[in-house]
Coordinates of N, CA and C in Angstrom, one line a residue:
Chain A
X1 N 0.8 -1.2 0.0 CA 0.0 0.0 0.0 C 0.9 1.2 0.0
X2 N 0.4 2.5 -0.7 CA 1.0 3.5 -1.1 C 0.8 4.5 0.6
X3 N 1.6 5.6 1.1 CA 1.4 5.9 2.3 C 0.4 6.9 1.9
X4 N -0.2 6.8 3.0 CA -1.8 7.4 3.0 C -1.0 8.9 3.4
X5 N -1.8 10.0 2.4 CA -1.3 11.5 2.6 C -2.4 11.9 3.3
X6 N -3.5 11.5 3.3 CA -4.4 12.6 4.0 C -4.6 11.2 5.8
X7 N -4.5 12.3 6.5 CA -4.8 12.0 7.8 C -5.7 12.7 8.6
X8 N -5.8 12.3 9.7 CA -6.7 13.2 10.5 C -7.3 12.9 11.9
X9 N -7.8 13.6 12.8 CA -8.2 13.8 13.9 C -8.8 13.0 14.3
X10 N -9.7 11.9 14.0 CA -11.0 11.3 14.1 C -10.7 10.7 15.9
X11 N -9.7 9.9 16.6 CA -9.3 9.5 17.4 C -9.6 10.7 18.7
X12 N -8.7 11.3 18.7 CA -8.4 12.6 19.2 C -10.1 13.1 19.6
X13 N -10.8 13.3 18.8 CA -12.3 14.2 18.6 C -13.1 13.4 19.0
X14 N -13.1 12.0 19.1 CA -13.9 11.4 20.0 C -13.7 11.2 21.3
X15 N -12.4 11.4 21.4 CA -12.3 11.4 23.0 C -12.9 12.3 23.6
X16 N -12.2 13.5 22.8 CA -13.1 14.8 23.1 C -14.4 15.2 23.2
X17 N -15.1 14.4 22.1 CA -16.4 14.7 21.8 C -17.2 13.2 22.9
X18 N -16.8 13.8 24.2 CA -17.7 12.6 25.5 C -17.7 11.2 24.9
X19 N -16.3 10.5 24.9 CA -15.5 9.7 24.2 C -16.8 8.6 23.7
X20 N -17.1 9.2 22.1 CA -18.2 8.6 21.8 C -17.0 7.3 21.0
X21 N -18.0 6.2 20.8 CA -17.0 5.0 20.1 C -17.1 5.0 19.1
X22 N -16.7 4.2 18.3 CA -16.5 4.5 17.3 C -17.9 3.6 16.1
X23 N -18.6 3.0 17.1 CA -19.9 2.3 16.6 C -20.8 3.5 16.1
X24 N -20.8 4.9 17.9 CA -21.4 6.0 17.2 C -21.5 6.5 16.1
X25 N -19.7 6.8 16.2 CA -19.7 7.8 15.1 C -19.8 7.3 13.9
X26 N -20.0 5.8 13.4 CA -19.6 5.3 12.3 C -21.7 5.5 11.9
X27 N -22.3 5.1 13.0 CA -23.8 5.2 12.7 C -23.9 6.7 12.1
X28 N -23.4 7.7 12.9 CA -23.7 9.2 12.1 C -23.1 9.5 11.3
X29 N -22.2 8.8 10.9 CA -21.7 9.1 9.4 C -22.0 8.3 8.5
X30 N -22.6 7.1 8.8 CA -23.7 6.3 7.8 C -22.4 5.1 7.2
X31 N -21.6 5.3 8.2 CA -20.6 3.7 7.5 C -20.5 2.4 8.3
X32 N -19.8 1.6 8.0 CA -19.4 0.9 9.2 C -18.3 1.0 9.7
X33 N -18.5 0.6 11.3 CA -17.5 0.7 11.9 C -16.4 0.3 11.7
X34 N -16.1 -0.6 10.7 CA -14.7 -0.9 10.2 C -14.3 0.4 9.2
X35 N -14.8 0.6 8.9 CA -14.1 2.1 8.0 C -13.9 2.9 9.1
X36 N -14.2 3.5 9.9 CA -14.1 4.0 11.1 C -12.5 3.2 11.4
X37 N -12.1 2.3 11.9 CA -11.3 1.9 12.3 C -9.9 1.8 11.5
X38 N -10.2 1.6 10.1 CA -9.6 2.0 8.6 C -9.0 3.1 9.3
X39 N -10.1 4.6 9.3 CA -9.7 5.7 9.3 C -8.5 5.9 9.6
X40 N -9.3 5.4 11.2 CA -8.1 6.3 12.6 C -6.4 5.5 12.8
X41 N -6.3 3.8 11.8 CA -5.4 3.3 11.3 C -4.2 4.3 10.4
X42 N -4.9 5.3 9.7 CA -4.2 6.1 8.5 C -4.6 4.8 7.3
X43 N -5.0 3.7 7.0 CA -5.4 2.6 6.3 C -6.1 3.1 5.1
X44 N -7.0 4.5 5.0 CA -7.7 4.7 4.4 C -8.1 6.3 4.1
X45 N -7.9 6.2 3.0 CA -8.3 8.0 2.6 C -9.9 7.9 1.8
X46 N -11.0 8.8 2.9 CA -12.1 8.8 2.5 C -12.4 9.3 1.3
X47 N -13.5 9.4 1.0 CA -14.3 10.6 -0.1 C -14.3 11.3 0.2
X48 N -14.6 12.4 -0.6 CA -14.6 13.8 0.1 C -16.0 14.0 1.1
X49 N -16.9 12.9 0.1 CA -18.3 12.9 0.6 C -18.4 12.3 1.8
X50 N -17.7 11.6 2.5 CA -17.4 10.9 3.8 C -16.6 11.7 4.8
X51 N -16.0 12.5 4.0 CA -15.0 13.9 4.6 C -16.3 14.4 5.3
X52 N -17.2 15.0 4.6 CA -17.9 16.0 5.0 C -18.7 15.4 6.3
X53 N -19.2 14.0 5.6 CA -20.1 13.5 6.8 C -19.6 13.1 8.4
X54 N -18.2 13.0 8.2 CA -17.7 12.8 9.5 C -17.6 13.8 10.2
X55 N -17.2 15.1 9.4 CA -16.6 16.6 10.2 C -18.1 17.1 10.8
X56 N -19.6 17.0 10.1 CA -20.7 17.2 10.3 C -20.6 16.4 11.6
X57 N -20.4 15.0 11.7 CA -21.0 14.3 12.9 C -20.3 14.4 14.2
X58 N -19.3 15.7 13.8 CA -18.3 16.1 15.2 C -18.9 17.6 15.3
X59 N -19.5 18.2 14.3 CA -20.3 19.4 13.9 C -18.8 20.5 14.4
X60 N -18.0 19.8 13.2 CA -16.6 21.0 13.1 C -16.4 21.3 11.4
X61 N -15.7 22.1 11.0 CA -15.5 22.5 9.4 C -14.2 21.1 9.2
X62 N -14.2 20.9 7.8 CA -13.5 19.8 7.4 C -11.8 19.4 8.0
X63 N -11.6 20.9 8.0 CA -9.9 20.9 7.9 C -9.5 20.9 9.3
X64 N -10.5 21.0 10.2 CA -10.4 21.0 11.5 C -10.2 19.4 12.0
X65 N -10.9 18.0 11.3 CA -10.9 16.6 11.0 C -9.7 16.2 10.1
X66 N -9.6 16.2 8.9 CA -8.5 16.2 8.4 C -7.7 16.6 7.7
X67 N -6.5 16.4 7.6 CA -5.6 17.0 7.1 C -4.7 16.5 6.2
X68 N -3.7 17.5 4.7 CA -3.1 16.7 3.9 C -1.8 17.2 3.8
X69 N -1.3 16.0 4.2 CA 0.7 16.1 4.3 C 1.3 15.6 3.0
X70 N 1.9 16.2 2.7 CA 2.9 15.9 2.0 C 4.7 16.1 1.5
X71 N 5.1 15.5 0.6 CA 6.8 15.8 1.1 C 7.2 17.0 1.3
X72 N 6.3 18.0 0.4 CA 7.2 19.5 1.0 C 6.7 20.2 2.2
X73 N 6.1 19.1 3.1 CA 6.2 19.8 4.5 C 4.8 20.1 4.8
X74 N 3.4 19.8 3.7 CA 2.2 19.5 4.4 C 1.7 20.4 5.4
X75 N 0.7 20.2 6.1 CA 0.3 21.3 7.0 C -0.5 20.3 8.5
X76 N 0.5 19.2 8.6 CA -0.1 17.8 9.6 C 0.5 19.1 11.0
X77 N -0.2 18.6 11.8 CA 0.4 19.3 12.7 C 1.0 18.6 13.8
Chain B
X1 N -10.8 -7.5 16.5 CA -10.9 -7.8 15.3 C -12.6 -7.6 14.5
X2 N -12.5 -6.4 13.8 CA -13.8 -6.6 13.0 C -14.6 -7.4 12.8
X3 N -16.2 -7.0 11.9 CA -17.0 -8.2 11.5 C -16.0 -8.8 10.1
X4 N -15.6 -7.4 9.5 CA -15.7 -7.7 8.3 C -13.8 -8.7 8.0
X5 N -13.5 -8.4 9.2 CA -12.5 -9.1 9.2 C -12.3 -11.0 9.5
X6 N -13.5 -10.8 10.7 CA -13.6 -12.0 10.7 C -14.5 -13.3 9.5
X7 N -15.2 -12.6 9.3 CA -15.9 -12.9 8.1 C -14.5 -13.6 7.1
X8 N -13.9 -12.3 6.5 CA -13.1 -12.6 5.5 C -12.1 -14.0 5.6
X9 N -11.9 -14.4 7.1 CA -11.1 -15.6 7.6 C -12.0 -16.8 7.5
X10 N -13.1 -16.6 7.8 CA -14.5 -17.7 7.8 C -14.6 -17.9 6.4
X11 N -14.4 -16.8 6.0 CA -15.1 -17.6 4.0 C -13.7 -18.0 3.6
X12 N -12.3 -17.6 4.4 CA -11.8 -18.5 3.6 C -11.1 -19.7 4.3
X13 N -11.4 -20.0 5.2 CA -11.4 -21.4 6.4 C -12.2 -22.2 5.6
X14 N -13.7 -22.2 5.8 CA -14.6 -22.7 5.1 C -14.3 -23.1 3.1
X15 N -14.2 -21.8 2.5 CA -13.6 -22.7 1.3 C -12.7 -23.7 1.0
X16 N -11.4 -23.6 2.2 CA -10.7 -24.5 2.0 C -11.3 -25.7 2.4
X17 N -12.0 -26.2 3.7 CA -12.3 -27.0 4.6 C -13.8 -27.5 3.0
X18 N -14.2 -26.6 2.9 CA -15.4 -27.4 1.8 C -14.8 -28.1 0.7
X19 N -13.9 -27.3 0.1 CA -13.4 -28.0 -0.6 C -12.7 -29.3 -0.7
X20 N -11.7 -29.3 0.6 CA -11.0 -30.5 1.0 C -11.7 -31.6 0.6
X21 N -12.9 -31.4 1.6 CA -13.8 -32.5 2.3 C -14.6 -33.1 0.7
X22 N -14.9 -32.1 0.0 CA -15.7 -32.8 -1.8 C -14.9 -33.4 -2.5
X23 N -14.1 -32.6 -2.4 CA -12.8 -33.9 -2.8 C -12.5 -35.2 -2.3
X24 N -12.5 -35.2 -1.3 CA -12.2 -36.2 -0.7 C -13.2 -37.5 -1.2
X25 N -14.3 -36.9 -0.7 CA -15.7 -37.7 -0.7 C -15.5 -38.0 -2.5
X26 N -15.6 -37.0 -3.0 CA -15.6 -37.5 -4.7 C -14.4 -38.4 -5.6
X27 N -13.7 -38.2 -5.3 CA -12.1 -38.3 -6.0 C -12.2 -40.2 -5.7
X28 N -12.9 -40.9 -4.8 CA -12.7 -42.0 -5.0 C -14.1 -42.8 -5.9
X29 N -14.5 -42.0 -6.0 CA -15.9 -41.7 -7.4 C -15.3 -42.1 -8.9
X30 N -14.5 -41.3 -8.8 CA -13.7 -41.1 -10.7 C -13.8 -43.1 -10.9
X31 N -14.5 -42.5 -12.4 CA -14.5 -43.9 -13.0 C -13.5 -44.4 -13.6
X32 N -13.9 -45.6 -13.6 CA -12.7 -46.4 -13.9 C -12.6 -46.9 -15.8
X33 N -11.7 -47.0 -16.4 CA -11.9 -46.8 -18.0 C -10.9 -46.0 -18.5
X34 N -11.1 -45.5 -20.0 CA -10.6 -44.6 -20.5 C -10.8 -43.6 -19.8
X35 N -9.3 -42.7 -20.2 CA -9.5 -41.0 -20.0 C -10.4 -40.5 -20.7
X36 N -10.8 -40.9 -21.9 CA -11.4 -39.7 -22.7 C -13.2 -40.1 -22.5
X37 N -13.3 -41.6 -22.0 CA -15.1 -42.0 -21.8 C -15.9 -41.3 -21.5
X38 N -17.3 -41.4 -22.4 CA -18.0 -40.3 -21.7 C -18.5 -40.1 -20.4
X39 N -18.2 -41.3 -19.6 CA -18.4 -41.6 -18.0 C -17.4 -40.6 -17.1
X40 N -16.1 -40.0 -18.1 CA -15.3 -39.3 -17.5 C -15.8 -38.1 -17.9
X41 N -16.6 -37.6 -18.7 CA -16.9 -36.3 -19.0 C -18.3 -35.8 -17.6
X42 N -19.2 -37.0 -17.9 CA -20.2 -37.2 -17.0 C -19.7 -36.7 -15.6
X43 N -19.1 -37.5 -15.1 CA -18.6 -37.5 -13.7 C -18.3 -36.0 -13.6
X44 N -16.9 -35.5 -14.7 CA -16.7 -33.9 -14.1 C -17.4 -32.8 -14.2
X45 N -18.5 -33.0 -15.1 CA -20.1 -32.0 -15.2 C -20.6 -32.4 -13.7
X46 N -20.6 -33.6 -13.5 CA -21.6 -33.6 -12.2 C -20.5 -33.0 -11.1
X47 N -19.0 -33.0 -11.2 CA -18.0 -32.7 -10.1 C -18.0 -31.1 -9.8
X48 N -18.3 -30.4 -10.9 CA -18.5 -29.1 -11.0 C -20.1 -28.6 -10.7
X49 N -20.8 -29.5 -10.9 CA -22.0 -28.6 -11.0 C -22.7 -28.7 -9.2
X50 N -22.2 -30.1 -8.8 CA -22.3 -30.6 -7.3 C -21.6 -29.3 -6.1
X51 N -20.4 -28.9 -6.9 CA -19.4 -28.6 -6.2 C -20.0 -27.3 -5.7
X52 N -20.0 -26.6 -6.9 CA -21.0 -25.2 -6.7 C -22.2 -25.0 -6.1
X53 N -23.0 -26.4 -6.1 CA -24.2 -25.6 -5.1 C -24.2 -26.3 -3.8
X54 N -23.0 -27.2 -3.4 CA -22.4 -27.5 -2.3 C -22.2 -26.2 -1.4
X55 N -21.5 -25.7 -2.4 CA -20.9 -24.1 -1.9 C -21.2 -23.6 -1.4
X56 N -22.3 -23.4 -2.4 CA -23.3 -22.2 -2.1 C -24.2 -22.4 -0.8
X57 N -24.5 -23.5 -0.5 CA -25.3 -23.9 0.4 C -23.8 -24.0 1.8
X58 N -23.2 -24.8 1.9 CA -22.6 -24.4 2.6 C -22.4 -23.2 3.1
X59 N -21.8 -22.1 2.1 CA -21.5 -20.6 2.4 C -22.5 -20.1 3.4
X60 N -23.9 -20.1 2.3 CA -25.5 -19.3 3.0 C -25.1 -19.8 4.7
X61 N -25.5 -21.9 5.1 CA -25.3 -21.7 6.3 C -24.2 -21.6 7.6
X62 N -23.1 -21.5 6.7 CA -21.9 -21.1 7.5 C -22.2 -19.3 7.9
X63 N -22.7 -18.5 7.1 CA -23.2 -17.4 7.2 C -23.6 -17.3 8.2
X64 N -25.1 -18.0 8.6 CA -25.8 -18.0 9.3 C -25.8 -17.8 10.7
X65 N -24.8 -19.3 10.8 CA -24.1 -19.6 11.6 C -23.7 -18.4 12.6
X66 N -22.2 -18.3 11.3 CA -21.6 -17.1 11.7 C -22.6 -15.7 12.7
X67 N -23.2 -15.3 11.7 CA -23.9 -14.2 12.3 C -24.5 -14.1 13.9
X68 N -25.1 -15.7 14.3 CA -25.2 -15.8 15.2 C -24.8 -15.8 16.2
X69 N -23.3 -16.8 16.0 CA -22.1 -16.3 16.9 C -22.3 -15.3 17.1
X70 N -21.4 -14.1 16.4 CA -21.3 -13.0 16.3 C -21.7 -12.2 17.2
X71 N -23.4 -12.4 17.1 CA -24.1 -11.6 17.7 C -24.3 -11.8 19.2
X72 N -24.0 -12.9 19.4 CA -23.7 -13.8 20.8 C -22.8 -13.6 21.7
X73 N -21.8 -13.3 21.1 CA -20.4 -13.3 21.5 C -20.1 -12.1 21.6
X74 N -20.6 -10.9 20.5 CA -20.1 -9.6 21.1 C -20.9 -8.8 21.2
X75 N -22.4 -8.6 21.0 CA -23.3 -8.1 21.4 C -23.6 -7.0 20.4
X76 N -22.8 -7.3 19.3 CA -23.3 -6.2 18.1 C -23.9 -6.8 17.1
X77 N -24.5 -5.8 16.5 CA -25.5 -6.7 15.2 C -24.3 -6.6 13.9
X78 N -24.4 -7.8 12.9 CA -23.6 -7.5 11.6 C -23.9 -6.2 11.0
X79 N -23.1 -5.2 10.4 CA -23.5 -4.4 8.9 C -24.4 -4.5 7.8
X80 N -25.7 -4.3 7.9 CA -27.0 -4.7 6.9 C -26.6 -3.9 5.5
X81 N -25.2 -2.7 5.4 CA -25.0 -2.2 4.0 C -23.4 -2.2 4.0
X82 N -23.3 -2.2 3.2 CA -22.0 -2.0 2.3 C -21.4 -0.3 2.5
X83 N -20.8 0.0 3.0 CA -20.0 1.4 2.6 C -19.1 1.7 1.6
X84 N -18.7 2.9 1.3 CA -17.7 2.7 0.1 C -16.4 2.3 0.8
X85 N -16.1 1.8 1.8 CA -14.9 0.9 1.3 C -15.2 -0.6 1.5
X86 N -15.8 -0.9 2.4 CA -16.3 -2.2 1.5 C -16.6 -2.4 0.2
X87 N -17.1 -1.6 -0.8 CA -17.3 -1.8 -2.2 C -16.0 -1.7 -3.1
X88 N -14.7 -0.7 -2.3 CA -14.2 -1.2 -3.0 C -13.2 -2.1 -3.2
X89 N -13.4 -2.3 -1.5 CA -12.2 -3.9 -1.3 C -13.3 -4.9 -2.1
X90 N -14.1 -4.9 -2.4 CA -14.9 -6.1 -3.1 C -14.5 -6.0 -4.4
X91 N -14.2 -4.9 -4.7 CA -13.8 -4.5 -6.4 C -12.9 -4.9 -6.7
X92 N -11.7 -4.5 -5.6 CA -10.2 -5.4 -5.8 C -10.0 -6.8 -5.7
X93 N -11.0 -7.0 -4.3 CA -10.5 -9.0 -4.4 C -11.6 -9.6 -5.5
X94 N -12.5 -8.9 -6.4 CA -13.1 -9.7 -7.8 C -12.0 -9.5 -8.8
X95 N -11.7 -8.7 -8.9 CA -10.1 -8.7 -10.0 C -9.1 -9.3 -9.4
X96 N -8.7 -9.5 -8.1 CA -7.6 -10.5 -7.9 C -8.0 -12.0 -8.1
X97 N -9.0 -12.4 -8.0 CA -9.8 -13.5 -8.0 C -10.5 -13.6 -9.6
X98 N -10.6 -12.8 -10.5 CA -10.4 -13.0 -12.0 C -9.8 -13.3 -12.6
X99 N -8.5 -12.4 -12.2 CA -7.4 -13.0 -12.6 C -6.6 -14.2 -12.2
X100 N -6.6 -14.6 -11.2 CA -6.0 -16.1 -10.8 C -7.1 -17.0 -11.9
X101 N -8.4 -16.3 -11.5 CA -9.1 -17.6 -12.6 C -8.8 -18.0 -14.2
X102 N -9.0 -16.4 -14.8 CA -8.1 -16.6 -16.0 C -6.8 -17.3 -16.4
X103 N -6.3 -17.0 -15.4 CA -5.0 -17.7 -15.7 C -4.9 -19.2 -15.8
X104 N -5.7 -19.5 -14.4 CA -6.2 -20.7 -14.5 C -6.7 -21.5 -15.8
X105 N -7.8 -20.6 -16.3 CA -8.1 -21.0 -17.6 C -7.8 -20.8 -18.9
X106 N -6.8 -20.4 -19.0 CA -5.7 -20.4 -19.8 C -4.6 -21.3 -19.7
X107 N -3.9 -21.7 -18.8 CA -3.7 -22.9 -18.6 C -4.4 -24.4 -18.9
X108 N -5.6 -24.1 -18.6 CA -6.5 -25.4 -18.5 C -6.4 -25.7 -20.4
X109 N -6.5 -24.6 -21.6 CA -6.5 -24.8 -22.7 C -5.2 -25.0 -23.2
X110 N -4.5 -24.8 -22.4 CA -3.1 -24.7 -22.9 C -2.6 -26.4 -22.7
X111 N -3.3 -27.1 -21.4 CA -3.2 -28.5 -21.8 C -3.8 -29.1 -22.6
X112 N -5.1 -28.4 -23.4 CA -5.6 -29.1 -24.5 C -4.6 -29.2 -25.5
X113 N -4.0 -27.9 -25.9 CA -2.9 -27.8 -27.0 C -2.1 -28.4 -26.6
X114 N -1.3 -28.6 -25.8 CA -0.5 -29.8 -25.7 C -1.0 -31.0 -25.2
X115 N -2.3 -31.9 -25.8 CA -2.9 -33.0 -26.2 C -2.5 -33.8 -24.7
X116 N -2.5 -32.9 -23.8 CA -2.9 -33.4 -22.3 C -4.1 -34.2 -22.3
X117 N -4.4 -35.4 -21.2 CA -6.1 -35.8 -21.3 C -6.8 -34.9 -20.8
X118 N -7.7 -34.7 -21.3 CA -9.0 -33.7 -20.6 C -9.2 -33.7 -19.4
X119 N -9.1 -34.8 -18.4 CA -9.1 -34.5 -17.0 C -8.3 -33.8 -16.6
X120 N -7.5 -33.5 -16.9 CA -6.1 -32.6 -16.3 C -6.9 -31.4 -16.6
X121 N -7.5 -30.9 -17.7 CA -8.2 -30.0 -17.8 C -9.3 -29.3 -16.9
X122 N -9.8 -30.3 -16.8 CA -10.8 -30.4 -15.8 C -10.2 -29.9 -14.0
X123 N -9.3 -31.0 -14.1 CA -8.7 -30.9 -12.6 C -7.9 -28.9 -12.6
X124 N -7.6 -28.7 -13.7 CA -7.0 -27.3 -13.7 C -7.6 -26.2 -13.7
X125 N -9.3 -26.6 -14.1 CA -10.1 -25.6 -14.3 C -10.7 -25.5 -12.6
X126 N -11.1 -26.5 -12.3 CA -11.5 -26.4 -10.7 C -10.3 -26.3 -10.0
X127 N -9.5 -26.5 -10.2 CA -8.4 -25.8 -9.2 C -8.2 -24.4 -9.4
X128 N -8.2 -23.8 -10.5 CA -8.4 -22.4 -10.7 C -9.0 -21.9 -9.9
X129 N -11.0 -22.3 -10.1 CA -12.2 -22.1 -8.9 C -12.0 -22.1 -7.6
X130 N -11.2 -23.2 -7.5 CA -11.0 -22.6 -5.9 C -10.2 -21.6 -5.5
X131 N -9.1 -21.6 -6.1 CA -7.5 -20.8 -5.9 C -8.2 -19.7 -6.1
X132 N -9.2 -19.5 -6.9 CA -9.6 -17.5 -7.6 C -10.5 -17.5 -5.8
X133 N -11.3 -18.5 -5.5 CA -12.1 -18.2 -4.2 C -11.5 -17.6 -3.1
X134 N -9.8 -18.6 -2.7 CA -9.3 -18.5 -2.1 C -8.5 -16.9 -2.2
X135 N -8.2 -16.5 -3.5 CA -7.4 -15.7 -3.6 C -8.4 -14.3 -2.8
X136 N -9.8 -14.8 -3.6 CA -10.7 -13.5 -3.1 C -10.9 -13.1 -1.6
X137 N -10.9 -14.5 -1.0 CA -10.7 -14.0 0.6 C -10.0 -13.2 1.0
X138 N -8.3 -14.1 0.7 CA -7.2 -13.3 1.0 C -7.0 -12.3 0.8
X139 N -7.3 -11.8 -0.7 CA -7.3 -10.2 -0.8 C -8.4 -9.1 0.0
X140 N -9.8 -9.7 0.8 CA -10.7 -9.2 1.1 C -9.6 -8.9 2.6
X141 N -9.5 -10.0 3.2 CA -8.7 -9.9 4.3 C -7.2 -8.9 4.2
X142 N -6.4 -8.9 3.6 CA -5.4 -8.3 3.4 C -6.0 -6.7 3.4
X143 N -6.8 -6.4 2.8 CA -7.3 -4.8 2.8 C -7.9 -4.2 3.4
X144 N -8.9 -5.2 4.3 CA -9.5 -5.3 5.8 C -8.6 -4.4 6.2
X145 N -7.3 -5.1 6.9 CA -6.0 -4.8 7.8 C -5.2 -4.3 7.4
X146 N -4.5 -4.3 6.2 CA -3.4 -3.2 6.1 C -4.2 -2.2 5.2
X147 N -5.4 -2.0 4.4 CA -6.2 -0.9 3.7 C -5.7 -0.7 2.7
X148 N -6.5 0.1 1.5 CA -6.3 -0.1 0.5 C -5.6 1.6 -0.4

């Protein structure tokens, strides 16, 4: 597998977000929980359309969930 | 470990273990005679056509099964839809599992042209069928866990 450039928060935001599991958040973003688990692996770079549904079901803007790195230094934090 | 991981180990435990076992049971079936008799053509129509809705029936209640476990043991229900990455790990292990079959069956013609007996044919075309089955697990599982 090629290294996954886009990453992101999903771990982190549920803890935060009254450490919902990951069964939750996979119900409000309409997947299964193994793509959830994909995610927060780095295993997997969503759709954008799954981008949105996840950042909606933490009800934050996109770029605040994830983020895209790359060789010349990216903007991962 | 996931549903969809465990699953992908089950369908391919079970293919192997189905398959072993029809073999087993059938292989001391093969008639006795010429290679080319039509009792030997008979036999591997019925070796194939048995084999597949063995399968199929097997698969459904190994499924079944499964799900029950499942739901027993860890107190969650299966996935009633597909997401987009389930569809497209399904996309990749049908082309990994295409291609082992083609190849397979390209080989299987390739002992016709070299005036191999037809059983060999036979035996190369169902070995294909399983190996493309097998391959599809393994690739379903492999993308499961390390992702696609």
């Amino acid at each position: 597998m090629g290294k996954n450039l886009v990453g992101n928060h999903i771990r982190r935001l549920r803890f935060n977000q009254n450490e919902m599991t990951q069964q939750q958040l996979a119900d409000k973003a309409g997947v299964t929980r193994q793509t959830i688990v994909s995610l927060e692996k780095g295993n997997y770079s969503p759709s954008l359309e799954l981008a949105f549904r996840i950042a909606r079901a933490f009800g934050l803007p996109l770029e605040e969930v994830f983020y895209y790195e790359d060789n010349e230094g990216g903007n991962a934090p | 470990m996931t549903y969809q991981e465990k699953k992908s180990i089950l369908n391919l435990i079970s293919a192997i273990l189905i398959f072993t076992v029809y073999c087993l049971y059938r292989y001391p079936q093969h008639p006795e005679g010429g290679l080319e008799s039509a009792d030997t053509f008979r036999y591997w129509g019925s070796f194939v056509l048995v084999l597949t809705a063995v399968t199929l029936v097997a698969h459904i209640l190994i499924s079944i099964v499964f799900n029950i476990v499942f739901r027993m043991t860890t107190g969650e229900k299966e996935p009633t839809f597909e997401d987009e990455l389930d569809k497209l790990i399904r996309l990749k292990s049908i082309r990994n599992s295409f291609a082992v079959f083609v190849l397979g069956f390209l080989l299987a013609m390739a002992s016709l042209v070299a005036s191999e007996p037809s059983p060999l044919m036979f035996m190369i075309l169902v070995a294909s069928g399983f190996l493309s089955d097998v391959t599809g697990s393994l690739s379903r599982l492999y993308h499961y866990r390390r992702g696609v």
